[in-house]
Short mmCIF file of C-alpha atoms and ligand atoms in Angstrom, two decimals:
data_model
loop_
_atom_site.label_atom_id
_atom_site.label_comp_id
_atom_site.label_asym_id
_atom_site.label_seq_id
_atom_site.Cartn_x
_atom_site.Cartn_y
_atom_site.Cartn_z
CA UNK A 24 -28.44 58.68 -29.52
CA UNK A 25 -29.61 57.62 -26.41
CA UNK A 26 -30.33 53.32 -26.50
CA UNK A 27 -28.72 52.91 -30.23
CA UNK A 28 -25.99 50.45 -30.52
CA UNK A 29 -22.99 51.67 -31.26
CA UNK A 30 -22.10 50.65 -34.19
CA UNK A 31 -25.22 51.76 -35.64
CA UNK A 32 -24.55 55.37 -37.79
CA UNK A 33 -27.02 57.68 -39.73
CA UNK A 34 -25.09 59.48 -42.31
CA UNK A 35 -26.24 61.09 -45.86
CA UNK A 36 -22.78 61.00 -46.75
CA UNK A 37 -23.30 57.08 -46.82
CA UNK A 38 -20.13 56.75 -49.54
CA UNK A 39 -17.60 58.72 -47.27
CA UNK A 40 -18.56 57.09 -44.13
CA UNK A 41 -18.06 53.40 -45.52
CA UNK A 42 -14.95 54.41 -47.24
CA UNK A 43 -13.61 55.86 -43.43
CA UNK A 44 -14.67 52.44 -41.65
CA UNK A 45 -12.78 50.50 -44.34
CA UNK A 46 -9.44 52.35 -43.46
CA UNK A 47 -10.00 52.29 -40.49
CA UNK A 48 -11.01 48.30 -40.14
CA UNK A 49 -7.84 47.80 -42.70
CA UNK A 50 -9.11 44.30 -44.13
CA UNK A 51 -6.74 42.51 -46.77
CA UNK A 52 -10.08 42.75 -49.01
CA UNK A 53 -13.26 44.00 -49.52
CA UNK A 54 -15.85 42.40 -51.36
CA UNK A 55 -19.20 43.74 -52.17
CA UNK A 56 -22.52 41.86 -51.78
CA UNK A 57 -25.50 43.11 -54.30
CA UNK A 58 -28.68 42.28 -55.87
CA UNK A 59 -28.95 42.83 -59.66
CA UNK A 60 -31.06 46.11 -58.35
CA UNK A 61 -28.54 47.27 -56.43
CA UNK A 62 -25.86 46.87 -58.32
CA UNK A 63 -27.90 49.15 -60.86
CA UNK A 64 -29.28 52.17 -58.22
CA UNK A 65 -26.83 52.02 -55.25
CA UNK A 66 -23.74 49.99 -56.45
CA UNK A 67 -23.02 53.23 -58.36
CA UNK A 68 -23.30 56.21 -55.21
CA UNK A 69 -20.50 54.48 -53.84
CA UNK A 70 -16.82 54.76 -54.88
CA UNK A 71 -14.79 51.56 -55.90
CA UNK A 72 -13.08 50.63 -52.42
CA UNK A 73 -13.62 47.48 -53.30
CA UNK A 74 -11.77 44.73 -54.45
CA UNK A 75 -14.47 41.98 -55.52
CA UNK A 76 -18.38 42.38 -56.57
CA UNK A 77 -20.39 39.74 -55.70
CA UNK A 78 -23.98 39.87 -57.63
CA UNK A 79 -27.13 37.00 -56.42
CA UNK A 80 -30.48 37.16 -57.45
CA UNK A 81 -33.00 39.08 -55.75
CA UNK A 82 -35.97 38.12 -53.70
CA UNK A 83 -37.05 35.98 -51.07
CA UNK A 84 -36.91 33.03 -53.33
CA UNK A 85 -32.98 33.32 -53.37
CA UNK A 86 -32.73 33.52 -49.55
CA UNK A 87 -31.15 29.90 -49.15
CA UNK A 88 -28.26 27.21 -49.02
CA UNK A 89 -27.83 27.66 -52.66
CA UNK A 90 -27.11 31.16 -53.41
CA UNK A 91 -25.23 30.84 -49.89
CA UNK A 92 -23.09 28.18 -51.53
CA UNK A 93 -22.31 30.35 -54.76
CA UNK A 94 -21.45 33.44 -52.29
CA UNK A 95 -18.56 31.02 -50.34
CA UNK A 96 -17.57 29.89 -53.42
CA UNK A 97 -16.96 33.66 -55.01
CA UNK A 98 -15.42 34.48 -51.70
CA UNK A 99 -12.85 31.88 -51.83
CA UNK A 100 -12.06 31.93 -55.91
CA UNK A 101 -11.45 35.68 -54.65
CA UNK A 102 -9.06 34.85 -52.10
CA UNK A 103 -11.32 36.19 -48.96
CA UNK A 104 -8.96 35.62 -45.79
CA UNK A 105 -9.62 35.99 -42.23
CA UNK A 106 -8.95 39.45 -42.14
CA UNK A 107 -11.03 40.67 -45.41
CA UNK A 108 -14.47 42.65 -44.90
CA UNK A 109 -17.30 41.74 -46.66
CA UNK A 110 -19.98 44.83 -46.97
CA UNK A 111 -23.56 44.22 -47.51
CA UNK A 112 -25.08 46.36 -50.03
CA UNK A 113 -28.97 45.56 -50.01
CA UNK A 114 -32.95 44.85 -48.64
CA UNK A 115 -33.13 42.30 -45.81
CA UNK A 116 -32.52 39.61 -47.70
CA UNK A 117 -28.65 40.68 -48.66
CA UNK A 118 -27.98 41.70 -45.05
CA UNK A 119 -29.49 38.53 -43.29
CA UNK A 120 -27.87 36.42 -45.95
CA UNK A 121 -24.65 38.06 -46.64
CA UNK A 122 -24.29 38.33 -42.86
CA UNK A 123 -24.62 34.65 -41.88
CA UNK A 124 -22.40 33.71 -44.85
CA UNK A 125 -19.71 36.43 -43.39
CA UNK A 126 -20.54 34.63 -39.90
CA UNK A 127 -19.56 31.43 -41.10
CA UNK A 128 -17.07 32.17 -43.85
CA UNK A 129 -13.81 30.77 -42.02
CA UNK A 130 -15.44 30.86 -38.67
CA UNK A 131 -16.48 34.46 -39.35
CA UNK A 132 -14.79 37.68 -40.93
CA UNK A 133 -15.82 40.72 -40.38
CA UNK A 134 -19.15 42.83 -42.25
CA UNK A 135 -20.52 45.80 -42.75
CA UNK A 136 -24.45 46.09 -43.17
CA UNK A 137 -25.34 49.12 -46.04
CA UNK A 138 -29.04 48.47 -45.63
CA UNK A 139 -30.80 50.23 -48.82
CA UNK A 140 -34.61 49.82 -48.45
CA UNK A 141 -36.48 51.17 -45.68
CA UNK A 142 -38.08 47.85 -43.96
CA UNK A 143 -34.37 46.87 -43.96
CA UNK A 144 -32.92 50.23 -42.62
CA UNK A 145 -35.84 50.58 -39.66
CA UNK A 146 -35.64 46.67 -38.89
CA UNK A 147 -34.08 44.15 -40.48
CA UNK A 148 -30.08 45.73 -39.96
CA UNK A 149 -30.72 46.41 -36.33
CA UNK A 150 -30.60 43.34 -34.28
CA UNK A 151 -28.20 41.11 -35.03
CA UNK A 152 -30.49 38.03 -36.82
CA UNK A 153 -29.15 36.75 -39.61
CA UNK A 154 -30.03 33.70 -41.78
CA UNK A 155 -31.61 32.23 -44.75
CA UNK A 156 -34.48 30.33 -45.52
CA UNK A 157 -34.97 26.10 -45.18
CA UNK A 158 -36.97 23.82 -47.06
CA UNK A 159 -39.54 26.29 -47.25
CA UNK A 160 -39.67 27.56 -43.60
CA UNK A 161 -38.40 30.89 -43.00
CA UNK A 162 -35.53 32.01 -41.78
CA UNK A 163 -35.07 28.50 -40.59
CA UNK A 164 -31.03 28.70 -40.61
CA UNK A 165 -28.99 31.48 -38.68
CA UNK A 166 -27.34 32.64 -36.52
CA UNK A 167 -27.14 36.03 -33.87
CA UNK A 168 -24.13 38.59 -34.77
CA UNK A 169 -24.12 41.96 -34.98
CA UNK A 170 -22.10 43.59 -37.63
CA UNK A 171 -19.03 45.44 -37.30
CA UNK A 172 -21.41 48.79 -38.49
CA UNK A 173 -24.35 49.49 -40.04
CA UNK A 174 -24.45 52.13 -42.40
CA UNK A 175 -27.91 53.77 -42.30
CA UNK A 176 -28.08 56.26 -45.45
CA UNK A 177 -31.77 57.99 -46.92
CA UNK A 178 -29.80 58.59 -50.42
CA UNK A 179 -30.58 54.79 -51.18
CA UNK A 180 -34.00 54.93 -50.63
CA UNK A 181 -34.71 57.43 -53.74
CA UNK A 182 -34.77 54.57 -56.12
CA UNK A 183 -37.43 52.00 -54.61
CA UNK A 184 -40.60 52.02 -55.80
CA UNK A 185 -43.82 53.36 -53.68
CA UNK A 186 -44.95 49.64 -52.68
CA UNK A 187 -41.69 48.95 -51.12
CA UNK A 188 -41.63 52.22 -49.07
CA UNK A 189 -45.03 51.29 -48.06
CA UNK A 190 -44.23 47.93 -47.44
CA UNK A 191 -41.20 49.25 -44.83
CA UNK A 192 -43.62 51.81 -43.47
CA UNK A 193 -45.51 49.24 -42.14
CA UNK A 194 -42.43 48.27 -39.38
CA UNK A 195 -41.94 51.88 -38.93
CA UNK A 196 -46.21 51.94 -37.77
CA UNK A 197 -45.37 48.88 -35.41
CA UNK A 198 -42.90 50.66 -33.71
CA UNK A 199 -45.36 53.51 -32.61
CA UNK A 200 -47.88 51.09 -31.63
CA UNK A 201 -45.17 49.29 -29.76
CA UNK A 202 -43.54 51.43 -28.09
CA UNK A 203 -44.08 54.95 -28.13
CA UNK A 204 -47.91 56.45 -28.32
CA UNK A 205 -46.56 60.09 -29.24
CA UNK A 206 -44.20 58.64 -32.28
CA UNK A 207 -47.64 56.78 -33.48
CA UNK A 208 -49.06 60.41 -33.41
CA UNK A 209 -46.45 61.72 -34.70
CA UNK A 210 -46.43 59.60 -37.69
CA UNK A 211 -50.75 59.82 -38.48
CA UNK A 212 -49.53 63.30 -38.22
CA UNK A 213 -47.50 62.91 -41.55
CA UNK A 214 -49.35 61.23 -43.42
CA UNK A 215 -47.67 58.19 -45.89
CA UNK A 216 -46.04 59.89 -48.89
CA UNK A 217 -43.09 58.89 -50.79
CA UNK A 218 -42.01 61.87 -51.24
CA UNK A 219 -41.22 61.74 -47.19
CA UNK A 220 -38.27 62.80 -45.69
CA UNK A 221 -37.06 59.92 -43.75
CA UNK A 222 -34.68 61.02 -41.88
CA UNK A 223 -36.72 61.48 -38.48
CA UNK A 224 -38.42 58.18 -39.00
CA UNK A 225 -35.34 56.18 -38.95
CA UNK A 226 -33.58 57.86 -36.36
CA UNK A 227 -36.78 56.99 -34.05
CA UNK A 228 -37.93 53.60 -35.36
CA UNK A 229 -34.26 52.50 -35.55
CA UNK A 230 -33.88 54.41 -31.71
CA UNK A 231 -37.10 52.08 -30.57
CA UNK A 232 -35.49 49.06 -31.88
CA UNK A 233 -32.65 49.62 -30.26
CA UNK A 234 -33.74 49.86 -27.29
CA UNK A 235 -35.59 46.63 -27.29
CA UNK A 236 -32.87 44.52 -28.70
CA UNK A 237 -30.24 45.57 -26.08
CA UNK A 238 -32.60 44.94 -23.18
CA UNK A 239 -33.09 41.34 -24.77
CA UNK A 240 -30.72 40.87 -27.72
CA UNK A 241 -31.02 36.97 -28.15
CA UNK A 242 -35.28 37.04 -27.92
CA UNK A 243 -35.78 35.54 -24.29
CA UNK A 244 -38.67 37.83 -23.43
CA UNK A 245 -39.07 41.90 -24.07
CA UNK A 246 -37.76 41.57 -27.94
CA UNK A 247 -40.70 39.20 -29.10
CA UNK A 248 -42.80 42.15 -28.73
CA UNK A 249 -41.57 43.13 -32.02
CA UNK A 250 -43.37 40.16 -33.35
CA UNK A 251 -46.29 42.69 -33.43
CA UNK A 252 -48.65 41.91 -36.14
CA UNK A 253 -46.43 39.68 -37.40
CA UNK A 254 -47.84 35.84 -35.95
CA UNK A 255 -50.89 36.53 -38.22
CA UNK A 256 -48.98 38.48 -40.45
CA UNK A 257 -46.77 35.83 -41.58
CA UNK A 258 -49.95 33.47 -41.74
CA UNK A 259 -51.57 36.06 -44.08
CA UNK A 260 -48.24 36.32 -45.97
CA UNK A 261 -47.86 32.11 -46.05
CA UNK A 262 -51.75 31.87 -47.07
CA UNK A 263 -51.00 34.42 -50.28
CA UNK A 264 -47.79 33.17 -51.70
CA UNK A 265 -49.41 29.48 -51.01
CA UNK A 266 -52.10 30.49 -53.50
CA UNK A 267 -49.47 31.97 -55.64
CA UNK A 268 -50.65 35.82 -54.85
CA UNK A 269 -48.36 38.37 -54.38
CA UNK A 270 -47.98 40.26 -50.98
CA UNK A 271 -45.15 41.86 -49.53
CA UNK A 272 -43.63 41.33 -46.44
CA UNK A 273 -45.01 45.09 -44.89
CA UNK A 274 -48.52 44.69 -46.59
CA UNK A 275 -48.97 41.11 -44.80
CA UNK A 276 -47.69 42.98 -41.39
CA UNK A 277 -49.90 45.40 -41.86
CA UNK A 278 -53.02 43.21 -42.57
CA UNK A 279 -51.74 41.36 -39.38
CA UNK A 280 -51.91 44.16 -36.76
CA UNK A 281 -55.16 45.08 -38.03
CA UNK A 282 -56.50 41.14 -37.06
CA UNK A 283 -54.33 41.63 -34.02
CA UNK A 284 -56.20 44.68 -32.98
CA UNK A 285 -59.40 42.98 -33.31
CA UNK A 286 -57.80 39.91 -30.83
CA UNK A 287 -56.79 42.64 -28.12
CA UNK A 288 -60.51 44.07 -29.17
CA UNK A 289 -61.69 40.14 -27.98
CA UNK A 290 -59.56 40.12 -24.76
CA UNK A 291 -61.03 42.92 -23.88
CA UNK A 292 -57.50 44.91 -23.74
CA UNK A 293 -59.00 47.82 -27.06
CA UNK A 294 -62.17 49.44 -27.25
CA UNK A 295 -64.13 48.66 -30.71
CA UNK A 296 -64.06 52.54 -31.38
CA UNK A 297 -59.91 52.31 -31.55
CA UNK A 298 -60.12 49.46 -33.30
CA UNK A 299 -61.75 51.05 -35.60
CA UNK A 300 -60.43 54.21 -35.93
CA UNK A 301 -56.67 52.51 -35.78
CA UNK A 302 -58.04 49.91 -38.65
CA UNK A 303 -59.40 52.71 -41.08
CA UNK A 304 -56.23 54.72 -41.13
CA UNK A 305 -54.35 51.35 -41.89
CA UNK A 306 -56.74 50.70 -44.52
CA UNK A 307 -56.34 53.89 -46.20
CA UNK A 308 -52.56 52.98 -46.61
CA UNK A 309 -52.97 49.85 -46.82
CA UNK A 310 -56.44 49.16 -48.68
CA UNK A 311 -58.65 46.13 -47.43
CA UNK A 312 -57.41 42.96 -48.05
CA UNK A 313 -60.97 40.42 -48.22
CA UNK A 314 -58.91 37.40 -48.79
CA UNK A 315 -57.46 36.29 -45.29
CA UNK A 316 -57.75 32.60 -44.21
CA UNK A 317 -60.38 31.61 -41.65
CA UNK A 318 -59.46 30.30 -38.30
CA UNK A 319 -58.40 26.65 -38.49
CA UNK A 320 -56.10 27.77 -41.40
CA UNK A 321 -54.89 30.94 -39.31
CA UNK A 322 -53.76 28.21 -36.53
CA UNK A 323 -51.88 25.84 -39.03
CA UNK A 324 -49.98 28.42 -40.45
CA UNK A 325 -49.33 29.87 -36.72
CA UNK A 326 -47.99 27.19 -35.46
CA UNK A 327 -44.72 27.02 -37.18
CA UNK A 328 -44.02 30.73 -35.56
CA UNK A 329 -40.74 30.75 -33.57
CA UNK A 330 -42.55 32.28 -30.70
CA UNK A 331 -44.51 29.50 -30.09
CA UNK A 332 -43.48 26.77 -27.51
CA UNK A 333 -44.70 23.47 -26.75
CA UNK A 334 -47.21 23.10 -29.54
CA UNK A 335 -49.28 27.04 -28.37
CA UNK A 336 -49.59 29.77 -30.35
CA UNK A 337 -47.42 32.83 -28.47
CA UNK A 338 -48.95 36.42 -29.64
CA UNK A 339 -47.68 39.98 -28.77
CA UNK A 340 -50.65 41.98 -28.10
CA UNK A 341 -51.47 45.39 -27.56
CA UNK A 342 -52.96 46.10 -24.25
CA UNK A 343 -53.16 49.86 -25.28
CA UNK A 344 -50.91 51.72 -28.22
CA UNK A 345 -47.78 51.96 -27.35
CA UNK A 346 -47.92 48.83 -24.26
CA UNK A 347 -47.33 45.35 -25.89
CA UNK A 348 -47.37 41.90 -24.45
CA UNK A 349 -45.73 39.20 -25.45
CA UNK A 350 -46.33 35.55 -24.74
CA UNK A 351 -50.48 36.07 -24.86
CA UNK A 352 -52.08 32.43 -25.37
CA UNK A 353 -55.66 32.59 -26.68
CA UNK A 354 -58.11 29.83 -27.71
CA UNK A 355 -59.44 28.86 -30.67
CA UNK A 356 -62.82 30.89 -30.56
CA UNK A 357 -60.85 34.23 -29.81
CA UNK A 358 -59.22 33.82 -32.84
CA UNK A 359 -62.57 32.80 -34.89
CA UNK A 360 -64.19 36.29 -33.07
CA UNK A 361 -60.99 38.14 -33.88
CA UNK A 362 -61.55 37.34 -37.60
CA UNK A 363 -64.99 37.78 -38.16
CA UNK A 364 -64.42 41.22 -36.92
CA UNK A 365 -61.92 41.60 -39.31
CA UNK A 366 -64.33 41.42 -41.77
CA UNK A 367 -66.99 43.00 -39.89
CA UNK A 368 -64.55 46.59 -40.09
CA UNK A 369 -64.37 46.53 -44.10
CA UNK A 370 -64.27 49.67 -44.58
CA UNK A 371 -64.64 50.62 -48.83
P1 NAD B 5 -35.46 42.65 -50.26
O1 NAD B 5 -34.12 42.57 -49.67
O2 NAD B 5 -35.96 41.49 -51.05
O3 NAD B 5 -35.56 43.96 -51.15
C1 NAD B 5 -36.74 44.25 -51.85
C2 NAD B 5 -36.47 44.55 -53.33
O4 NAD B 5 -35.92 45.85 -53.45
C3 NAD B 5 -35.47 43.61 -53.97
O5 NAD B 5 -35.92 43.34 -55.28
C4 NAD B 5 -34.20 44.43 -54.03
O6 NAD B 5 -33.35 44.03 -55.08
C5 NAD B 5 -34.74 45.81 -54.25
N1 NAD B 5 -33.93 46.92 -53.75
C6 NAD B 5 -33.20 46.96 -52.63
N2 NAD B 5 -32.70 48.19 -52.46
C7 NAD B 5 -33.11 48.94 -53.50
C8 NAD B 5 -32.95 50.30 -53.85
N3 NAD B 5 -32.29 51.15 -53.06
N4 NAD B 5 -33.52 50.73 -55.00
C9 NAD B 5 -34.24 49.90 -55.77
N5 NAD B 5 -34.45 48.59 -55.49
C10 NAD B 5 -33.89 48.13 -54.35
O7 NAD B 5 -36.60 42.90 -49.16
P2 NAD B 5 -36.65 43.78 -47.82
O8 NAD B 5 -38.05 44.16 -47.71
O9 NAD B 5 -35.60 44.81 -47.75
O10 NAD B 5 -36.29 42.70 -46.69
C11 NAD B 5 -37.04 41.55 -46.49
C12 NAD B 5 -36.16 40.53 -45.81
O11 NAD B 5 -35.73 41.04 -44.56
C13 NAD B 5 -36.87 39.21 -45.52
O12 NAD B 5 -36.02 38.16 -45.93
C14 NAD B 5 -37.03 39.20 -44.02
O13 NAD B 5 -36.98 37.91 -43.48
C15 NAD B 5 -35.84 40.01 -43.59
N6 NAD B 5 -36.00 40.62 -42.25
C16 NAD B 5 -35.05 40.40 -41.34
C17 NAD B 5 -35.13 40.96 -40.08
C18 NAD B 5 -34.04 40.74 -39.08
O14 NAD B 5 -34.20 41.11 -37.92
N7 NAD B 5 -32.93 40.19 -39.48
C19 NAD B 5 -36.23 41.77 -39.75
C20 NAD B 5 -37.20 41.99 -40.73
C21 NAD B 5 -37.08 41.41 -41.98
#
């Protein structure tokens, strides 16, 4: 596939393609990073290559020094060496964290990312950022390595639930509005369903991303377009969790390229009648989500983004689907206007 990293493979046969890359890597040891979910649903498709299981807590909240800590301190009691292979068997938060602690484990042994949900197989495992969370700002700590392969397999995806596919779907959406107006078509085409066959949506989504991390692999300028939806989004995700609601990752992205719509809509870039059209079929997937902070709290959550230098508030907008621009500065009022649209497209 034409702009996919190499060591990036799609195969059903997830279980027979690991086992081939561990011969063939010949570590001293394998060990086996998983979630209590996925030592219960994917642990089990796999056979027992392995010489160590090492099980951390799921979620988010687990993404840190701590668990990071425990994970060195299996490794070692296990007898990890240089030349063992540590495979990642997990969402995002396994791969980014069980890839920086590989990183750093001895100065860095080798990995293997099995990504198992579908934000992680369309985004997080392609790319090469790994990390874990600081004090409460995200992804604060990490580092840029790619793994030695990524193992990109649908059979995993058969146990998470509907909100998590959704949740994914959402990165999958970005990429069409991105990158590539026909895939967006493509994809309203289809419809959300989880009864989807995802095998053409990863090969392209994972395809676009591809493409944009090896023309800019350590974020300097083309790459931060995949921050799409996600400046607000991450706002609208801070703002929920703050409050002590529950969003996921993909639902805040998605409420965040709808209020990123309506900015383009106030620089002029989108006519209201996309905006609108784009917003509804989001909110059909998606549903409305009424509580979104206003303006002044949009801008202190902002300004934390990565993106940002010197104190402004760096956006990736879309000047039409399927053209993005990163590094878009806009004032204060533009973001007020972009909001109160928001609101103004609620669409029961
Ligand atoms: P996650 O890793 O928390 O997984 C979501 C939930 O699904 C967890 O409870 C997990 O245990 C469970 N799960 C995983 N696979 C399963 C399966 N096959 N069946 C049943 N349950 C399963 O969340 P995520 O959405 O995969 O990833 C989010 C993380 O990814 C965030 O930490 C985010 O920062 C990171 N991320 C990283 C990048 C990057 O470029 N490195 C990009 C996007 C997101």
């Amino acid at each position: 596939m034409e702009g996919l990293p190499a060591y990036i493979q799609f195969n059903r046969e997830a279980d027979e393609e690991i086992w081939s890359l561990v011969k063939r890597l010949a570590p001293d040891k394998v060990a086996i990073l998983v979630d209590e979910n996925t030592r219960k649903f994917c642990l089990p498709l796999l056979s027992e290559y392995y010489d160590q299981v090492i099980e951390v807590k799921s979620g988010e909240q687990n993404k840190n020094l701590s668990t990071c800590s425990q994970i060195w301190d299996q490794m070692t009691e296990a007898g990890l060496s240089r030349k063992s292979l540590l495979i990642n068997l997990g969402g995002g938060v396994i791969g980014d964290m069980g890839g920086f602690v590989a990183s750093t484990y001895k100065r860095g042994i080798r990995f293997i990312n099995v990504p198992t949900t579908l934000l992680s197989q369309v985004d997080a495992s392609i790319g090469g950022k790994l990390g874990i969370d600081y004090k409460g700002l995200k992804n604060h700590i990490g580092v840029f390595k790619d793994p030695d392969a990524v193992i990109l397999s649908d059979v995993f995806l058969k146990t998470l639930n509907e909100r998590q596919l959704r949740s994914g779907y959402a990165e999958v959406i970005k990429h069409g509005f991105i990158w590539d107006k026909n895939y967006l078509k493509d994809i309203r085409n289809r419809s959300f369903s989880n009864e989807e066959d995802w095998d053409l949506l990863l090969v392209r989504s994972v395809e676009i991303k591809g493409e944009i991390v090896e023309e800019d692999p350590l974020e300097k300028g083309l790459r931060k377009i995949l921050n799409f939806g996600h400046t607000m989004g991450h706002a609208v995700e801070t703002y929920h969790l703050e409050n002590g609601k529950d969003m996921l990752h993909g639902e805040a992205v998605a409420v965040g390229m709808i209020m990123e719509l309506c900015l383009s809509h106030q620089l002029g870039w989108m006519e209201a009648a996309q905006v609108r059209d784009l917003s509804t079929w989001l909110f059909g997937i998606y549903g409305y989500v009424q509580s979104v902070p206003d303006a002044d709290s949009l801008i202190k959550l902002m300004i934390h983004d990565k993106k940002n230098d010197a104190g402004q508030i760096n956006f990736s907008l879309l000047r039409a689907v399927g053209s993005c621009q990163y590094d878009v500065q806009v004032n204060r009022q533009q973001i007020e206007n972009a909001v109160a649209y928001y609101h103004g497209l609620d669409v029961k």
